[in-house]
Structure formats: C-alpha cells, structure tokens
Amino acid sequence: MATQFPDDFKCPISLEIMSDPVILSSGHTFDRPSIQRWLDSGNRTCPITKLPLPPHPSLIPNHALRSLISNFTLAYPSPHKPQSQSHPEPQPQPQPQPQPQTLISTLTSRSSPLHSNLDSLLQLNRLSKRNPVFRQLITESGAVSAVLNFVSSSDPNIQEAALSLLLNLSLDDDNKVGLVAEGAIGRVVAVLQSEGGTPNCRALAATMLTSLAVVEVNKATIGVYPFAIRALVSLLRDGNGRERKEAATALYALCSFPDNKKRAVACGAVPILIQMADSGVDRAFEVLSLLAKSREGREEMARFDGCVSILVKVLRNGTSRAVQHALSTLNLICSHSEHVCSEARREGAVDICLGLLEDESEKIRRNASSLIQALRLYEPTR
C-alpha cells in the first residue's frame, strides 16, 4: 500500500509533494516552480488569500518544511522488498503527472490529438473540482475559449468532459459572469437542442444553466437568449429522469426572475409540470409554485383540466416538501379565481387543510391557514 503523505507537504497549486517549498509574503507555502509560473503569468495576488502582493514578491525558502518532507520520505520508503541483495526485483517507475500549465497548453494547441485533449480535460476536471486556485489558473490562462470549443465537439466523451470542466469553473461566482461573456450560454443551449447529444451531456448542460443563474444578472441574460428556456421546457417534456430533474431545477433557478416566468409559461411548461407533479416529482411542485406567482401562470393552471384535483391529491398523500409547494400554488390560484376555489372545496381541500393545521412544519401550518381563508373568500352564503 502506498504511503499517504500529509496534505501540508503538497503544493496548493500543483497538489504534488513539494520539492522546493518557498514562503510567499502572504505567509502561504508553495512549490517554487508552481508559484514562479503563477507570478511569471503576471499574477500579483496570493493564489489562496487573493490579497495583493508587492511588485517583486520574495520567495523565502521553507527549510523546515523541506527537512520534514525529506525525513518523512526516508522514514517511509517505498514498501517493496527485493527478492535478494544481488538480484532485486525490478519495480515499475511511477509516471510523472503533467503540470497544470502543460494540460492547459494541450487544450489550447490546435495540433493536439483528440485523445490528448480528452486526457487533459479529464485531469483538469479532477484538479479543479475542489481547488479554487486551479480554477483561477484555468480562467486566467485564456483556456476557457478552448474548453467552449470542445463543448461543440461531435465526440460525446470530449463534450461531456468539457461540460464538466465548465461546471467546475462556474463554482466561483466571479467566473459565472465571465463565462457568460465568453459565450457559454450559446454553447450550452446548443447542447440542449442537439438531437445527437447524449442524455448525460444534456443533463450537464441544464445543470450548467442552473449554476450560471445563481448570479442575478445572468438570469435575465439566459432568459432573453433565443431558445434557452424553450430548450429546457423541451427537455422537461422529452428527457429521461435525470434530464427532466435537471431541466426543472434550471427553470426553478431562472424563474425567480419575473420575465422568465412568463417565458416559461409561454413555452408550455405548465401542462408538463402538472403531469410531472401527478407522477410524484417534487421538483415539479416547486416550479409550479413559482410560476403561480405570475398572472400568466395562474391562468394557465386554472385552465388545465385536473390541475386542482392533482394538487389536492398531493395535500393528502404527498411528501412534506410537495405538500408545502402544493399549498402555496393552490393558495395563489384560489386567491384569484372563484372557479378554482369552488373546485378545490369540492375536492375536500378545506377538511384536509384543517388537518394540516396540526402539522409539525410551521410553513405547512401557515400555508394551510392561508388557503382556508382563500377558500372561504368565495364561499357561497347560506
């Protein structure tokens, strides 16, 4: 079994055991070749703290850490034993791991073969998933345009790896706006619309829009992009289980922006979501409760035959989360429609809500109380 080196022995940039540890003025230690490349690229902030560095940063040798690494290596040598002193068993030499800058150069080179590009994408995915320093290194290297080009690849493995890397880069809010400026929305929407794409790629594309929509300004930008919301609604209708879930999540993220509610309704989202809700998909209730906040959404739900029956059925048998959103949706459409109120009363909504007043969830109790009031608003006098 290979020896597990302490994490403190690894460079925060390369994630490799440091051979020449040096201390930056920020107090953090890096392997000299890695931090030197960072500085040579024109960066004048600490990769970890993001605090500014002096014009000519000093790299102070960390002799203590270097000694610790050396002693640890001597104390825990490779665990193999030779068969004899005169004829030791040959051991396979470990393959050196490419440096991040080498991987990035492979992606940006037009002469790199496809298998090298795929390998670089996969390794950069691994490195960037949990390390913001790597993500910054990739974005500042100018590699994003190359990654976006690979999103349009006809090779599904390369396309999936490129989408995964974009998703990792979008973990940082600073990158979300930058990725949109680089043209990420168009590439991602094209994947959603592609009939030849794989389900994994389409699901990743929907997840990518969810991630970008965390930044408020991106919600509007995605909403006005041609076919973006329409493509998500199509995936909601025609996709497999994972695709539909990711499409619904993306719509939920986007439709907190008012104009996107109208766009989703206009693209036919309401009937599809009601059918999904009838199948017990909790995420569908969440999106419906959001669309019900718009006049267009409420009117579309009121017109759909069976909508009220489905929502009331969930109040009886749904999960706590589904009940909460079904209550919210019914509350909104009942508050604006006497016809819907009458139908909800016929379905037994009042008695169900009275029972929910004892629910352990404060939100459910509050929503149930509000729905009772709405149902009684149009109650005929006797």
GROMACS .gro file of C-alpha atoms in nm, residues 118-323:
model
  206
  118LEU     CA    1  -0.966   1.428  -2.364
  119ASP     CA    2  -0.696   1.330  -2.116
  120SER     CA    3  -0.620   1.695  -2.039
  121LEU     CA    4  -0.989   1.776  -1.988
  122LEU     CA    5  -1.031   1.482  -1.751
  123GLN     CA    6  -0.722   1.571  -1.548
  124LEU     CA    7  -0.816   1.939  -1.527
  125ASN     CA    8  -1.162   1.829  -1.412
  126ARG     CA    9  -1.006   1.633  -1.129
  127LEU     CA   10  -0.774   1.918  -1.030
  128SER     CA   11  -1.034   2.195  -1.050
  129LYS     CA   12  -1.323   2.022  -0.877
  130ARG     CA   13  -1.219   2.120  -0.525
  131ASN     CA   14  -0.938   2.369  -0.581
  132PRO     CA   15  -1.021   2.736  -0.649
  133VAL     CA   16  -0.655   2.807  -0.726
  134PHE     CA   17  -0.670   2.574  -1.024
  135ARG     CA   18  -0.998   2.722  -1.141
  136GLN     CA   19  -0.845   3.068  -1.135
  137LEU     CA   20  -0.536   2.942  -1.314
  138ILE     CA   21  -0.750   2.794  -1.592
  139THR     CA   22  -0.967   3.102  -1.640
  140GLU     CA   23  -0.673   3.344  -1.633
  141SER     CA   24  -0.475   3.132  -1.880
  142GLY     CA   25  -0.721   3.201  -2.161
  143ALA     CA   26  -0.820   2.834  -2.185
  144VAL     CA   27  -1.196   2.895  -2.147
  145SER     CA   28  -1.247   2.961  -2.518
  146ALA     CA   29  -1.080   2.629  -2.598
  147VAL     CA   30  -1.300   2.446  -2.346
  148LEU     CA   31  -1.609   2.608  -2.501
  149ASN     CA   32  -1.500   2.487  -2.842
  150PHE     CA   33  -1.481   2.133  -2.706
  151VAL     CA   34  -1.841   2.169  -2.583
  152SER     CA   35  -1.935   2.172  -2.952
  153SER     CA   36  -1.734   1.856  -3.024
  154SER     CA   37  -1.904   1.569  -3.206
  155ASP     CA   38  -1.721   1.329  -2.974
  156PRO     CA   39  -1.959   1.270  -2.678
  157ASN     CA   40  -1.673   1.189  -2.438
  158ILE     CA   41  -1.493   1.516  -2.512
  159GLN     CA   42  -1.820   1.710  -2.500
  160GLU     CA   43  -1.909   1.563  -2.160
  161ALA     CA   44  -1.561   1.628  -2.019
  162ALA     CA   45  -1.570   1.989  -2.145
  163LEU     CA   46  -1.915   2.050  -1.992
  164SER     CA   47  -1.796   1.902  -1.662
  165LEU     CA   48  -1.494   2.132  -1.661
  166LEU     CA   49  -1.712   2.436  -1.736
  167LEU     CA   50  -1.938   2.334  -1.450
  168ASN     CA   51  -1.638   2.319  -1.216
  169LEU     CA   52  -1.521   2.664  -1.331
  170SER     CA   53  -1.869   2.804  -1.266
  171LEU     CA   54  -1.844   2.710  -0.899
  172ASP     CA   55  -1.684   3.051  -0.837
  173ASP     CA   56  -1.923   3.345  -0.864
  174ASP     CA   57  -1.653   3.559  -1.025
  175ASN     CA   58  -1.639   3.309  -1.311
  176LYS     CA   59  -2.014   3.291  -1.372
  177VAL     CA   60  -2.040   3.633  -1.537
  178GLY     CA   61  -1.710   3.580  -1.718
  179LEU     CA   62  -1.827   3.251  -1.868
  180VAL     CA   63  -2.142   3.417  -1.997
  181ALA     CA   64  -1.931   3.695  -2.151
  182GLU     CA   65  -1.717   3.429  -2.322
  183GLY     CA   66  -2.027   3.282  -2.491
  184ALA     CA   67  -2.107   2.988  -2.264
  185ILE     CA   68  -2.486   3.025  -2.292
  186GLY     CA   69  -2.490   2.972  -2.667
  187ARG     CA   70  -2.274   2.660  -2.648
  188VAL     CA   71  -2.479   2.513  -2.363
  189VAL     CA   72  -2.814   2.581  -2.530
  190ALA     CA   73  -2.685   2.418  -2.847
  191VAL     CA   74  -2.618   2.100  -2.646
  192LEU     CA   75  -2.972   2.112  -2.506
  193GLN     CA   76  -3.112   2.139  -2.858
  194SER     CA   77  -2.888   1.875  -3.013
  195GLU     CA   78  -3.071   1.560  -3.117
  196GLY     CA   79  -2.743   1.373  -3.148
  197GLY     CA   80  -2.621   1.458  -2.797
  198THR     CA   81  -2.616   1.212  -2.509
  199PRO     CA   82  -2.852   1.228  -2.210
  200ASN     CA   83  -2.554   1.291  -1.980
  201CYS     CA   84  -2.444   1.590  -2.187
  202ARG     CA   85  -2.793   1.739  -2.195
  203ALA     CA   86  -2.831   1.692  -1.819
  204LEU     CA   87  -2.492   1.859  -1.764
  205ALA     CA   88  -2.595   2.146  -1.992
  206ALA     CA   89  -2.910   2.205  -1.787
  207THR     CA   90  -2.707   2.192  -1.465
  208MET     CA   91  -2.467   2.446  -1.616
  209LEU     CA   92  -2.754   2.692  -1.669
  210THR     CA   93  -2.860   2.637  -1.307
  211SER     CA   94  -2.510   2.723  -1.190
  212LEU     CA   95  -2.486   3.035  -1.407
  213ALA     CA   96  -2.829   3.152  -1.288
  214VAL     CA   97  -2.705   3.185  -0.931
  215VAL     CA   98  -2.586   3.532  -1.033
  216GLU     CA   99  -2.892   3.756  -1.071
  217VAL     CA  100  -2.780   3.936  -1.386
  218ASN     CA  101  -2.733   3.601  -1.561
  219LYS     CA  102  -3.098   3.507  -1.508
  220ALA     CA  103  -3.205   3.788  -1.738
  221THR     CA  104  -2.928   3.718  -1.989
  222ILE     CA  105  -3.018   3.350  -2.014
  223GLY     CA  106  -3.390   3.430  -2.031
  224VAL     CA  107  -3.356   3.656  -2.336
  225TYR     CA  108  -3.118   3.418  -2.512
  226PRO     CA  109  -3.301   3.261  -2.810
  227PHE     CA  110  -3.444   2.918  -2.730
  228ALA     CA  111  -3.278   2.886  -2.386
  229ILE     CA  112  -3.597   2.844  -2.184
  230ARG     CA  113  -3.772   2.669  -2.472
  231ALA     CA  114  -3.490   2.413  -2.483
  232LEU     CA  115  -3.527   2.348  -2.109
  233VAL     CA  116  -3.903   2.300  -2.145
  234SER     CA  117  -3.843   2.056  -2.432
  235LEU     CA  118  -3.601   1.861  -2.212
  236LEU     CA  119  -3.861   1.868  -1.937
  237ARG     CA  120  -4.106   1.705  -2.178
  238ASP     CA  121  -3.886   1.459  -2.367
  239GLY     CA  122  -3.588   1.382  -2.142
  240ASN     CA  123  -3.517   1.086  -1.917
  241GLY     CA  124  -3.546   1.103  -1.539
  242ARG     CA  125  -3.219   1.283  -1.477
  243GLU     CA  126  -3.263   1.522  -1.771
  244ARG     CA  127  -3.610   1.621  -1.657
  245LYS     CA  128  -3.495   1.676  -1.299
  246GLU     CA  129  -3.204   1.898  -1.409
  247ALA     CA  130  -3.428   2.090  -1.652
  248ALA     CA  131  -3.682   2.154  -1.375
  249THR     CA  132  -3.405   2.270  -1.142
  250ALA     CA  133  -3.274   2.510  -1.406
  251LEU     CA  134  -3.623   2.651  -1.464
  252TYR     CA  135  -3.666   2.697  -1.088
  253ALA     CA  136  -3.339   2.893  -1.074
  254LEU     CA  137  -3.427   3.107  -1.376
  255CYS     CA  138  -3.792   3.176  -1.296
  256SER     CA  139  -3.722   3.373  -0.982
  257PHE     CA  140  -3.669   3.648  -1.243
  258PRO     CA  141  -4.023   3.778  -1.326
  259ASP     CA  142  -3.995   3.790  -1.706
  260ASN     CA  143  -3.870   3.431  -1.714
  261LYS     CA  144  -4.191   3.311  -1.551
  262LYS     CA  145  -4.384   3.449  -1.848
  263ARG     CA  146  -4.140   3.292  -2.092
  264ALA     CA  147  -4.165   2.951  -1.929
  265VAL     CA  148  -4.546   2.964  -1.935
  266ALA     CA  149  -4.545   3.077  -2.299
  267CYS     CA  150  -4.319   2.781  -2.386
  268GLY     CA  151  -4.575   2.536  -2.245
  269ALA     CA  152  -4.410   2.450  -1.913
  270VAL     CA  153  -4.729   2.442  -1.702
  271PRO     CA  154  -4.903   2.133  -1.850
  272ILE     CA  155  -4.577   1.937  -1.846
  273LEU     CA  156  -4.509   2.031  -1.483
  274ILE     CA  157  -4.862   1.935  -1.376
  275GLN     CA  158  -4.819   1.593  -1.538
  276MET     CA  159  -4.482   1.553  -1.364
  277ALA     CA  160  -4.642   1.655  -1.035
  278ASP     CA  161  -4.910   1.391  -1.088
  279SER     CA  162  -4.627   1.138  -1.117
  280GLY     CA  163  -4.490   1.246  -0.779
  281VAL     CA  164  -4.193   1.460  -0.890
  282ASP     CA  165  -4.138   1.706  -0.603
  283ARG     CA  166  -3.930   1.944  -0.813
  284ALA     CA  167  -4.232   1.999  -1.039
  285PHE     CA  168  -4.431   2.138  -0.745
  286GLU     CA  169  -4.150   2.381  -0.665
  287VAL     CA  170  -4.152   2.524  -1.016
  288LEU     CA  171  -4.532   2.540  -1.026
  289SER     CA  172  -4.540   2.736  -0.700
  290LEU     CA  173  -4.300   2.984  -0.859
  291LEU     CA  174  -4.495   3.015  -1.186
  292ALA     CA  175  -4.818   3.064  -0.989
  293LYS     CA  176  -4.679   3.398  -0.876
  294SER     CA  177  -4.736   3.530  -1.228
  295ARG     CA  178  -5.079   3.606  -1.373
  296GLU     CA  179  -4.998   3.402  -1.683
  297GLY     CA  180  -4.903   3.101  -1.474
  298ARG     CA  181  -5.217   3.114  -1.261
  299GLU     CA  182  -5.442   3.146  -1.564
  300GLU     CA  183  -5.273   2.852  -1.735
  301MET     CA  184  -5.312   2.634  -1.423
  302ALA     CA  185  -5.676   2.732  -1.385
  303ARG     CA  186  -5.740   2.628  -1.748
  304PHE     CA  187  -5.571   2.289  -1.713
  305ASP     CA  188  -5.833   2.021  -1.652
  306GLY     CA  189  -5.743   1.824  -1.342
  307CYS     CA  190  -5.483   2.064  -1.200
  308VAL     CA  191  -5.677   2.130  -0.879
  309SER     CA  192  -5.752   1.760  -0.832
  310ILE     CA  193  -5.382   1.674  -0.863
  311LEU     CA  194  -5.280   1.945  -0.615
  312VAL     CA  195  -5.542   1.838  -0.361
  313LYS     CA  196  -5.436   1.474  -0.401
  314VAL     CA  197  -5.083   1.578  -0.304
  315LEU     CA  198  -5.215   1.750   0.008
  316ARG     CA  199  -5.348   1.410   0.114
  317ASN     CA  200  -5.056   1.186   0.024
  318GLY     CA  201  -4.751   1.392  -0.079
  319THR     CA  202  -4.418   1.442   0.089
  320SER     CA  203  -4.379   1.732   0.328
  321ARG     CA  204  -4.196   1.936   0.064
  322ALA     CA  205  -4.457   1.860  -0.204
  323VAL     CA  206  -4.741   1.949   0.035
   0.00000   0.00000   0.00000
